[in-house]
Tab-separated table of C-alpha atoms and ligand atoms in Angstrom:
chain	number	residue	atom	x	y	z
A	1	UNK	CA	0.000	0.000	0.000
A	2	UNK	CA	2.815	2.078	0.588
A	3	UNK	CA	4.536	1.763	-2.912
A	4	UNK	CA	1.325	2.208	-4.059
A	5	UNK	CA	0.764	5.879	-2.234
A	6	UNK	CA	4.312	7.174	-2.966
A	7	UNK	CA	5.437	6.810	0.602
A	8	UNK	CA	8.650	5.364	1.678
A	9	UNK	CA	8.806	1.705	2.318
A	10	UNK	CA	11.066	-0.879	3.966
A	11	UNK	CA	11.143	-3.185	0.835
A	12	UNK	CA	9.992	-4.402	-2.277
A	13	UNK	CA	6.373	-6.150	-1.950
A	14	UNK	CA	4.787	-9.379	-3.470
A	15	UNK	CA	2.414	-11.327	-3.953
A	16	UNK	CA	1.436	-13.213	-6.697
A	17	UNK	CA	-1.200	-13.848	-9.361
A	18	UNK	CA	-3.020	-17.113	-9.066
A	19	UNK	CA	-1.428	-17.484	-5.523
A	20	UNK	CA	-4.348	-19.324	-4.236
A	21	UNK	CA	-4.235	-21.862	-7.378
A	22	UNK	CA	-3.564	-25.419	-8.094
A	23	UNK	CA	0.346	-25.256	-7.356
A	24	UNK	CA	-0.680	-25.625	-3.562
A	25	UNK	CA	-1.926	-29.443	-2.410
A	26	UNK	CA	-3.986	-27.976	0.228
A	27	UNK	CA	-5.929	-26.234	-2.754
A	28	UNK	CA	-5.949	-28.922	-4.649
A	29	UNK	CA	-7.162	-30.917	-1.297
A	30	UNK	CA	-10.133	-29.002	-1.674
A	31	UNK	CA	-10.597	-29.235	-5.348
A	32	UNK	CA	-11.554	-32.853	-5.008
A	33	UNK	CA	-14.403	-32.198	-3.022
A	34	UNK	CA	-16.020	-28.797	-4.602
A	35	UNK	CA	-16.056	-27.294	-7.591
A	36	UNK	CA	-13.970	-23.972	-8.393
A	37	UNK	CA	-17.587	-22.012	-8.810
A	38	UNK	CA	-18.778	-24.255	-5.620
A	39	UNK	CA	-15.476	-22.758	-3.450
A	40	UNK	CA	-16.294	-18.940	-5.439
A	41	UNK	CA	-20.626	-19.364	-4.349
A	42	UNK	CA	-19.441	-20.478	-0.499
A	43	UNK	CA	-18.364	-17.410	1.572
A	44	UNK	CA	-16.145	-19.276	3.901
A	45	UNK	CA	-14.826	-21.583	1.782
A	46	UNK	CA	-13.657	-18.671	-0.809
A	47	UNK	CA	-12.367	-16.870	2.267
A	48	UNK	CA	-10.269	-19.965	3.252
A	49	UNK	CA	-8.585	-20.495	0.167
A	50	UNK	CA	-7.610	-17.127	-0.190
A	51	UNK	CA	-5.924	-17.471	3.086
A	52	UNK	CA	-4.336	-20.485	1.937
A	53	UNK	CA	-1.072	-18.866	0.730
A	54	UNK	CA	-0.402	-16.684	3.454
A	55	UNK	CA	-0.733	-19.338	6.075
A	56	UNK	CA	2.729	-20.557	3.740
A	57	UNK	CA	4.482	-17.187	2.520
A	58	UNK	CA	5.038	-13.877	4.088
A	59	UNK	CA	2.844	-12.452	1.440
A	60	UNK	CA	2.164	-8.665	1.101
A	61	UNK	CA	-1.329	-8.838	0.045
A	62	UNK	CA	-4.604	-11.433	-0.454
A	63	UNK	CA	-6.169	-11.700	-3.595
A	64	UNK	CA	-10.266	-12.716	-3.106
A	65	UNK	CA	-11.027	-16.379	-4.523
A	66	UNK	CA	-12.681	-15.666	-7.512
A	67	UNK	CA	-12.998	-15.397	-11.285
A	68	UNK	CA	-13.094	-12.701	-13.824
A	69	UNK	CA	-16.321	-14.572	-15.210
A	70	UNK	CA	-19.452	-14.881	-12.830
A	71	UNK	CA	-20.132	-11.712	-14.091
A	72	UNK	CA	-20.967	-13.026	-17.225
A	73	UNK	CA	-23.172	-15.243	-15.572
A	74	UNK	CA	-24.887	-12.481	-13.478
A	75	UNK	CA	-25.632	-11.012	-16.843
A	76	UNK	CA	-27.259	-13.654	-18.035
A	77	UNK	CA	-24.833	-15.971	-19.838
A	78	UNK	CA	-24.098	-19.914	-18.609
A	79	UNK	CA	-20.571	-19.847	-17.441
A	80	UNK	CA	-19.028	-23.723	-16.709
A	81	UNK	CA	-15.395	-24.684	-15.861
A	82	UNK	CA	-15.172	-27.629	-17.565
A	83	UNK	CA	-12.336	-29.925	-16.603
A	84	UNK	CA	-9.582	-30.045	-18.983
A	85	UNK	CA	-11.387	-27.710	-21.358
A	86	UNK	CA	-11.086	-24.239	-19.200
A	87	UNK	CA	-14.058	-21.955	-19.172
A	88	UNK	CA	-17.352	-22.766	-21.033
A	89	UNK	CA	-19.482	-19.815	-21.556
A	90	UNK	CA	-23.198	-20.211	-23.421
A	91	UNK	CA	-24.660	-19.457	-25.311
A	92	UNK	CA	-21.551	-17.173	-26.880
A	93	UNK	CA	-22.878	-13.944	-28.112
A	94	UNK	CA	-22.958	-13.532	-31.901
A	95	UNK	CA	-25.756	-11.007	-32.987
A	96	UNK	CA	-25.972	-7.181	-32.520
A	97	UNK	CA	-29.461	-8.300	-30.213
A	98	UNK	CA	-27.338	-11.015	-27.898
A	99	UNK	CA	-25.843	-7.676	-26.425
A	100	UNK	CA	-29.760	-6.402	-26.394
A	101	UNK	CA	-30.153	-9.364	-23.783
A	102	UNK	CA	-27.443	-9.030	-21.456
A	103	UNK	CA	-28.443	-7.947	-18.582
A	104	UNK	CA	-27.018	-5.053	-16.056
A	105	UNK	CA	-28.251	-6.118	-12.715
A	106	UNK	CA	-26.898	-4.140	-9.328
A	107	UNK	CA	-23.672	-6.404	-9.056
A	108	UNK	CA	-24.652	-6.540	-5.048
A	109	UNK	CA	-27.405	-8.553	-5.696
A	110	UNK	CA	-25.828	-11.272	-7.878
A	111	UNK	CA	-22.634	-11.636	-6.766
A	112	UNK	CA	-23.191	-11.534	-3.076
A	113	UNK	CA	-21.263	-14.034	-2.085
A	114	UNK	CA	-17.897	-13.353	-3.124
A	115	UNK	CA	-18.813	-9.555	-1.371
A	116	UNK	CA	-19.366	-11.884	1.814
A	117	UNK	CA	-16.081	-13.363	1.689
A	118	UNK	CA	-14.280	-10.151	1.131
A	119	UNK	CA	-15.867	-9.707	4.686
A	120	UNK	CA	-14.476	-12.472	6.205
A	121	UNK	CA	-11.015	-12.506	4.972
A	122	UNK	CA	-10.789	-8.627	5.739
A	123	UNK	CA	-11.700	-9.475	9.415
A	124	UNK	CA	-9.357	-12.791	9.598
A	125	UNK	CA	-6.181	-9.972	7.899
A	126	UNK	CA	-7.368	-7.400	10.031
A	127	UNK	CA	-4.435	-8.103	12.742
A	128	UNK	CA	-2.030	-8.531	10.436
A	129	UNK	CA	-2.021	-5.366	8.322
A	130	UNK	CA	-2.201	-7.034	5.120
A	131	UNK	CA	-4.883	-5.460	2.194
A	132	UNK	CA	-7.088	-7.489	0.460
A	133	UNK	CA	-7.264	-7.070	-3.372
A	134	UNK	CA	-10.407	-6.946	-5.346
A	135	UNK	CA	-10.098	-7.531	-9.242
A	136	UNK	CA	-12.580	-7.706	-12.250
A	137	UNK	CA	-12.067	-8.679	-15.604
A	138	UNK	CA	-11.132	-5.685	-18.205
A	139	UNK	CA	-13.832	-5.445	-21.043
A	140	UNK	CA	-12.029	-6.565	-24.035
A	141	UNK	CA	-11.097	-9.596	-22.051
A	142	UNK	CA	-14.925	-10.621	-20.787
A	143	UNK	CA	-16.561	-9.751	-24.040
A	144	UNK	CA	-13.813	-12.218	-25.679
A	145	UNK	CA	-15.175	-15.199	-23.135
A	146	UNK	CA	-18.271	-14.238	-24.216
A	147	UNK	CA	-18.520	-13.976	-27.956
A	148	UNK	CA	-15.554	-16.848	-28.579
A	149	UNK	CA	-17.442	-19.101	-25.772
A	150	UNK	CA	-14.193	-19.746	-23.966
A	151	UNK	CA	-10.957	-19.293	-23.938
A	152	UNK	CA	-9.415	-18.552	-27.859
A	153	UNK	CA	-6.275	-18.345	-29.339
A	154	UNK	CA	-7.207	-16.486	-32.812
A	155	UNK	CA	-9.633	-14.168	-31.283
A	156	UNK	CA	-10.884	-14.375	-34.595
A	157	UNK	CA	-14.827	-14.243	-33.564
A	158	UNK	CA	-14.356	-11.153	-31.201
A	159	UNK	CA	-12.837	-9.221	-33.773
A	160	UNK	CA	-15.175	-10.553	-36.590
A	161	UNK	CA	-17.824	-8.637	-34.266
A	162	UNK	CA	-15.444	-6.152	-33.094
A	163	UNK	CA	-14.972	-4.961	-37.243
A	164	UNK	CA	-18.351	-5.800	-38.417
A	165	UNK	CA	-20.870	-4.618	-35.507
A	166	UNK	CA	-19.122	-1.364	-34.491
A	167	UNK	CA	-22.642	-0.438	-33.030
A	168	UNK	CA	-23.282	-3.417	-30.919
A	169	UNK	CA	-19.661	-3.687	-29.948
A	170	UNK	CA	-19.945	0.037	-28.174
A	171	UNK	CA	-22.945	-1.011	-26.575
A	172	UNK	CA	-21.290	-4.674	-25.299
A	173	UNK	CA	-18.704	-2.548	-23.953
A	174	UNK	CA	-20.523	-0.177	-22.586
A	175	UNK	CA	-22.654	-3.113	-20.354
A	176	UNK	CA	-19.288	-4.629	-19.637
A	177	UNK	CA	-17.935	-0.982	-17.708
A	178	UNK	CA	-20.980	-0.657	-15.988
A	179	UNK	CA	-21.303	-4.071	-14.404
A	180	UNK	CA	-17.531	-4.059	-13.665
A	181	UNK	CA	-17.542	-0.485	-12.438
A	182	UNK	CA	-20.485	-1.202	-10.136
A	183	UNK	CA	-18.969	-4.862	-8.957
A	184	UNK	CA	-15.552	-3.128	-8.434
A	185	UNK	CA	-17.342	-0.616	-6.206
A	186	UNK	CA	-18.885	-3.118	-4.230
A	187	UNK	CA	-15.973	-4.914	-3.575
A	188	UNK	CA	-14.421	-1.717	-2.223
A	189	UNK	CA	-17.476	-1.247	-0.130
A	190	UNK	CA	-17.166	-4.391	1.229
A	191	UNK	CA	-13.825	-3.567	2.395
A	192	UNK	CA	-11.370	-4.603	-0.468
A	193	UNK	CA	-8.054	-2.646	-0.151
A	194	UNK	CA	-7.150	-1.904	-3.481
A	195	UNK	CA	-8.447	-3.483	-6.956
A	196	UNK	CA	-6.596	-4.819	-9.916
A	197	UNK	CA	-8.172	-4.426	-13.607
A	198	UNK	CA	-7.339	-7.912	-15.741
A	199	UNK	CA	-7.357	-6.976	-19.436
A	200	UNK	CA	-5.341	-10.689	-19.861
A	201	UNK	CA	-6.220	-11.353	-24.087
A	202	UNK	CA	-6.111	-7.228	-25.456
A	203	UNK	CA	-2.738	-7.282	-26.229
A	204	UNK	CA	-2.500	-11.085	-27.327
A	205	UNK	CA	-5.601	-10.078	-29.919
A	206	UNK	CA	-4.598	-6.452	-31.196
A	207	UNK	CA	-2.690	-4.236	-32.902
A	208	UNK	CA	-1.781	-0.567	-31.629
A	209	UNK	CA	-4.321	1.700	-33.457
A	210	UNK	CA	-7.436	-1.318	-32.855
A	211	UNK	CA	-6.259	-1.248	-29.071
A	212	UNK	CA	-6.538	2.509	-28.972
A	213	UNK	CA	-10.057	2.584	-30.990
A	214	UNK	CA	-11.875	-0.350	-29.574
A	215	UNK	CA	-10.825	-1.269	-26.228
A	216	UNK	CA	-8.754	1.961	-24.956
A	217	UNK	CA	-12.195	3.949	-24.621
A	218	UNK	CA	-13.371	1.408	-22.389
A	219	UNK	CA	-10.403	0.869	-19.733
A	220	UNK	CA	-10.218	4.829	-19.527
A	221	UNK	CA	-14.002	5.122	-18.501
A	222	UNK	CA	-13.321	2.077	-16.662
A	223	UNK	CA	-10.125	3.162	-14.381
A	224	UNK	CA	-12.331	6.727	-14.137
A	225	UNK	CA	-14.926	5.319	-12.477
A	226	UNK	CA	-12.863	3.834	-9.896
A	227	UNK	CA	-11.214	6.887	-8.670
A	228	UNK	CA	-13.808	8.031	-6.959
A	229	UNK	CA	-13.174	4.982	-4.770
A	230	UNK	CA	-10.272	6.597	-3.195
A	231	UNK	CA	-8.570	3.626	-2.985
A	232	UNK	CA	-5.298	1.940	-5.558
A	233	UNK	CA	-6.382	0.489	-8.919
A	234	UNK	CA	-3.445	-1.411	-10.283
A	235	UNK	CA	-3.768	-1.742	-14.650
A	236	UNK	CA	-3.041	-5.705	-15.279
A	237	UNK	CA	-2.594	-6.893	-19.205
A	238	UNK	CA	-0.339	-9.233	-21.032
A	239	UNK	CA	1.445	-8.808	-24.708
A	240	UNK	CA	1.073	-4.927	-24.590
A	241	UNK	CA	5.027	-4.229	-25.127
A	242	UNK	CA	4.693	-3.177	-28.586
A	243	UNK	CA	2.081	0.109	-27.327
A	244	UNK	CA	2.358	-0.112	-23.472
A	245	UNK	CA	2.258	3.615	-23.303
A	246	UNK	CA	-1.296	3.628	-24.623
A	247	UNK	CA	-2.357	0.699	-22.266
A	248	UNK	CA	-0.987	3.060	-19.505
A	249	UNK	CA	-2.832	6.069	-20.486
A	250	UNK	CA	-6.143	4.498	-19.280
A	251	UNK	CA	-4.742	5.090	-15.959
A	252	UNK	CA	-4.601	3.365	-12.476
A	253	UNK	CA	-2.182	3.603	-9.776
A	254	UNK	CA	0.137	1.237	-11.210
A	255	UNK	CA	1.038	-0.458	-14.327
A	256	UNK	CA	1.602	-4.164	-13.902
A	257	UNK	CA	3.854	-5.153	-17.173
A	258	UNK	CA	5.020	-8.622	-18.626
A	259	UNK	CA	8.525	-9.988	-19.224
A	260	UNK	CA	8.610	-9.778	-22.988
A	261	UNK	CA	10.635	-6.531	-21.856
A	262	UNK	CA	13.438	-6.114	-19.513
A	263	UNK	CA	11.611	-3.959	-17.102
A	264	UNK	CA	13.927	-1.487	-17.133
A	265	UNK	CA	12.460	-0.649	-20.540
A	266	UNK	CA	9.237	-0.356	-19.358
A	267	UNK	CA	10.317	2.295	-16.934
A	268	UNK	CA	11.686	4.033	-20.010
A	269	UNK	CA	8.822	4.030	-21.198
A	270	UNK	CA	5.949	5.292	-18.633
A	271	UNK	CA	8.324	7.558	-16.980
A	272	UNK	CA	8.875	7.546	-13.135
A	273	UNK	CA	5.276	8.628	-11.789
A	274	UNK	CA	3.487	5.479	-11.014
A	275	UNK	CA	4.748	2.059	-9.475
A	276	UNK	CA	5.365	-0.852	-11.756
A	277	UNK	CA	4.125	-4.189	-10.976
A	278	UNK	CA	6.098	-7.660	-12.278
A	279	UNK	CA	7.582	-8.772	-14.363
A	280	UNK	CA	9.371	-12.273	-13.800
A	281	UNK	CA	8.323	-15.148	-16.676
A	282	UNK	CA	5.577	-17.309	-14.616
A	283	UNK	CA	8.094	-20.327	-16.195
A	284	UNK	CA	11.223	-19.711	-14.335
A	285	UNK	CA	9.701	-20.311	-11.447
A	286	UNK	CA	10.041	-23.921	-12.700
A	287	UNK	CA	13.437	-23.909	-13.312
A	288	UNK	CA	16.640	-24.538	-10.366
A	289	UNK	CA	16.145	-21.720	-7.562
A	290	UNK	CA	19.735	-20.365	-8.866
A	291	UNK	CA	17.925	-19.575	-12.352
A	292	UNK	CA	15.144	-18.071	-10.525
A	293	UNK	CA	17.625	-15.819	-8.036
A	294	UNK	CA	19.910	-14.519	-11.437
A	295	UNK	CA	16.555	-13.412	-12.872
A	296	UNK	CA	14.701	-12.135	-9.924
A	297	UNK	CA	17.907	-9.610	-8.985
A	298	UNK	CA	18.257	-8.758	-12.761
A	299	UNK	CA	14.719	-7.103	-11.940
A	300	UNK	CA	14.905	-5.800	-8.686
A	301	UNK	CA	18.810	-3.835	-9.556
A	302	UNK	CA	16.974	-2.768	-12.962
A	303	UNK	CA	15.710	0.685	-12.766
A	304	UNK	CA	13.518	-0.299	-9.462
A	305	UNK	CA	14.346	1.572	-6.452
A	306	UNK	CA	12.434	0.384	-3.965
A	307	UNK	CA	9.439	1.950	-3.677
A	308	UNK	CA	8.504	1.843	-6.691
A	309	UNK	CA	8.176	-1.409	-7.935
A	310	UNK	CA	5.885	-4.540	-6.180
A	311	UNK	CA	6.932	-8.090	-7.603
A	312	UNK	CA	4.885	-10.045	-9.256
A	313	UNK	CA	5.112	-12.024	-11.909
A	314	UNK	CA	4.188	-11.024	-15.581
A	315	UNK	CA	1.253	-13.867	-15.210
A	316	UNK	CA	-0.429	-15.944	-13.071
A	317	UNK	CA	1.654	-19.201	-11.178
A	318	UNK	CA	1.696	-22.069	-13.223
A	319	UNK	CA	0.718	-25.581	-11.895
A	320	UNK	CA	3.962	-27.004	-11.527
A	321	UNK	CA	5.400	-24.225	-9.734
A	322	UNK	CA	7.242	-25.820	-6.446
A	323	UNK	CA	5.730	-24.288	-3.334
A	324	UNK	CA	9.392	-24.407	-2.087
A	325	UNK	CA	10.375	-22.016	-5.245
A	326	UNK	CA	7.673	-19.240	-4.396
A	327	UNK	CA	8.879	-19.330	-0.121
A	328	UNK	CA	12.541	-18.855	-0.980
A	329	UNK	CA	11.558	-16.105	-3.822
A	330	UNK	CA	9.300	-13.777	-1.148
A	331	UNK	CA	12.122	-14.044	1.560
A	332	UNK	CA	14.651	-13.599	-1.063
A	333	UNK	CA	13.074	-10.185	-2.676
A	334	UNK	CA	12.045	-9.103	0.908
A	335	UNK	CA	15.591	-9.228	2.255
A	336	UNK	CA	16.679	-7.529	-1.002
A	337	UNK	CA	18.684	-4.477	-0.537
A	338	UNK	CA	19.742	-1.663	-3.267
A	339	UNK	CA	23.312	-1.994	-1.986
A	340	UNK	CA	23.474	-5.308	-3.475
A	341	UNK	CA	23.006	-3.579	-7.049
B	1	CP3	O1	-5.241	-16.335	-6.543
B	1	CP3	C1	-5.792	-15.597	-7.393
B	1	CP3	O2	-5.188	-15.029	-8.310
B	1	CP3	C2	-7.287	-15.301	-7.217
B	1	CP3	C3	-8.155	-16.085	-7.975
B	1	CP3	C4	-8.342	-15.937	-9.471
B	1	CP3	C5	-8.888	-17.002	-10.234
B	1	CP3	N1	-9.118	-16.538	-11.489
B	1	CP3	C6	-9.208	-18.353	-9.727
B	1	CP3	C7	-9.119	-19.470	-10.699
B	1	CP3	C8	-8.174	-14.845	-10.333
B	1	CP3	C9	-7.579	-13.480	-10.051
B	1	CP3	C10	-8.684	-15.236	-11.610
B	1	CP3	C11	-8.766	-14.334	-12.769
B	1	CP3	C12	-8.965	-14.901	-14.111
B	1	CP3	N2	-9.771	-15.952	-14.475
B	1	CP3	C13	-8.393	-14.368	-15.283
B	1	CP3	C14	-7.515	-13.156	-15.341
B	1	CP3	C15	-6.127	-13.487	-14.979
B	1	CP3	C16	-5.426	-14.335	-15.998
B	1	CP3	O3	-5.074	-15.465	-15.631
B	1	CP3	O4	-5.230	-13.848	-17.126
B	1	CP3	C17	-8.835	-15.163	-16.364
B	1	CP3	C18	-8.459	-14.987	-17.830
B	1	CP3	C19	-9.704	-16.144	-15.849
B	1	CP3	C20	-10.475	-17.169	-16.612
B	1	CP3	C21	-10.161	-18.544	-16.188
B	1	CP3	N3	-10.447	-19.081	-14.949
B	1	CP3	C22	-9.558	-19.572	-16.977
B	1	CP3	C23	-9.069	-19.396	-18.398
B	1	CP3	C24	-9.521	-20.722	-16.180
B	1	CP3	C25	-9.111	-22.101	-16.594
B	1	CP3	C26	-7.674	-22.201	-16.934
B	1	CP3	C27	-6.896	-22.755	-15.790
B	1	CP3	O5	-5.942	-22.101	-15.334
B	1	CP3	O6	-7.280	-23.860	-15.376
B	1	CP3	C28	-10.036	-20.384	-14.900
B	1	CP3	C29	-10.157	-21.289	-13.731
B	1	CP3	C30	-9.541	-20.771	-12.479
B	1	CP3	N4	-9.865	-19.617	-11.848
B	1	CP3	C31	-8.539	-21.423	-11.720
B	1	CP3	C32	-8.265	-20.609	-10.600
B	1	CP3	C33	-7.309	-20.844	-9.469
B	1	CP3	C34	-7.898	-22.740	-12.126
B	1	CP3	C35	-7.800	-23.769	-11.107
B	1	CP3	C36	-8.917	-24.707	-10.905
B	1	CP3	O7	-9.532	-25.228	-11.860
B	1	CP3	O8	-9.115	-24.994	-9.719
């Protein structure tokens, strides 16, 4: 929180994305007996797996158990996890009146329960001074679940509507801020600490100028909305190198960036005002912890003073990530210190 401000702090923070995820066995403990939108609909049992990882690391913030796409749901699609398959989402929206259906219901009312476990996990953290972060999924990135029906590698149905049902596509967008905007609020309300916008498939599915024309319009009256919320909003994407600058202009607190640049560049880039978030390649964490140490410290002497930078990865932990690999990593960038540039 305090990188995030602009105050002073002690060291760099972490956490990670997909911390509470299927590279812990106690997770996957409870996998076997509920379903990942059973563990999301159950207050306590979200609220316990989010705790999961800090009971292990010495974790700088809690990330609420949930998904980018109940929301979908709440507006009226049929969202599934199937097993193997990722995300199922039905029926995918292909005409200009499938947006005409979606609904825009008070998010309160339809996604109560994940609002209820904000709750609990803000009361278990409340002794130990560590924020809870509230996320939604960026537009671009739920309207591609639902027109493609899942997840896509081609994109090549969300821009078919994206190019041939401008009209339709402003109004699907449109929807999209509002629910998020209000769900985002109510996470805050329900005592979130700070949010973090996913926009995960814009820059795997577009070009500069279609970035700034079809989805940039969207984030910017997205992140606006928020600020009257007083609290951080931290701008999340993936494959934005090529035009980061104009991913950045939609605003937030911080920028969290990839590793397909050194982040050094990055800095170069947005300048010095906000924090930076990242940017380590989710896949070293696979490799021997002396791999993972030569790249971590590559990041943490480039261009990040601490302060201004909270680690992260560029993605969310993989799978096969050793728990072992993450505990020595948090220790290792906590006890980090610029003289060691
Ligand atoms: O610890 C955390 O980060 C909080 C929980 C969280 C989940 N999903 C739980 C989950 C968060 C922040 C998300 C966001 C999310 N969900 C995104 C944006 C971030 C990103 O990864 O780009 C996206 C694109 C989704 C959609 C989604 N959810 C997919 C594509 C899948 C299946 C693919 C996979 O990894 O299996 C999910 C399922 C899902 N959501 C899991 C988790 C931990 C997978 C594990 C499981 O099946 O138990």
């Amino acid at each position: 929180m305090k990188v995030l401000r602009s105050e002073p702090a002690d060291c760099t923070p972490i956490w990670f994305m997909r911390q509470a995820g299927r590279y812990l066995p106690e997770y996957c403990a409870l996998r076997e007996r509920h379903s990942i939108l059973q563990i999301i609909g159950e207050p306590e049992l979200a609220a316990e797996v989010t705790l999961q990882p800090l009971e292990r690391f010495d974790l700088d913030a809690a990330i609420i158990f949930a998904d980018i796409l109940p929301p979908l749901a709440a507006m009226g699609l049929e969202v599934e996890f199937v097993k193997g398959d990722g995300p199922v989402v039905r029926p995918p929206i292909s005409l200009s009146t499938d947006v005409d259906r979606l609904a825009v219901p008070p998010a309160a009312s339809v996604l109560s329960p994940t609002l209820e476990a904000i709750g609990i996990v803000v009361r278990e953290l409340s002794s130990r001074a560590i924020p809870l972060i509230g996320f939604a999924g960026a537009p671009f990135t739920l309207a591609s679940y639902a027109i493609e029906g899942g997840t896509s590698r081609s994109f090549a149905k969300t821009k078919a509507f994206m190019y041939g049902e401008p009209a339709a596509w402003r109004r699907l967008m449109t929807k999209l801020v509002t629910f998020q905007s209000d769900y985002l609020r109510a996470q805050v309300e329900a005592g979130a600490a700070l949010v973090q916008v996913f926009d995960s498939w814009a820059g795997l599915a577009l070009g500069r100028e279609e970035y700034r024309e079809y989805v940039a319009p969207y984030n910017r009256s997205l992140f606006a909305s928020l600020e009257r919320l007083n609290v951080p909003a931290i701008n999340f994407s993936t494959g934005t190198a090529a035009y980061i600058e104009v991913v950045a202009e939609a605003c937030g607190s911080a920028v969290s960036v990839d590793w397909r640049l050194p982040i050094d560049e990055y800095r170069r880039r947005l300048g010095d005002a906000r924090p930076l978030q990242g940017n380590l390649d989710p896949a070293v964490l696979l490799a021997p912890w002396a791999e993972v140490r030569h790249r971590t410290n590559r990041i943490l002497r480039s261009a990040c003073t601490i302060g201004s930078h909270i680690f992260n990865l560029g993605h969310g932990l993989l799978p096969d990530t050793p728990p072992e690999t993450v505990h020595r990593l948090v220790d290792y960038v906590h006890s980090w210190k610029e003289e060691e540039r």
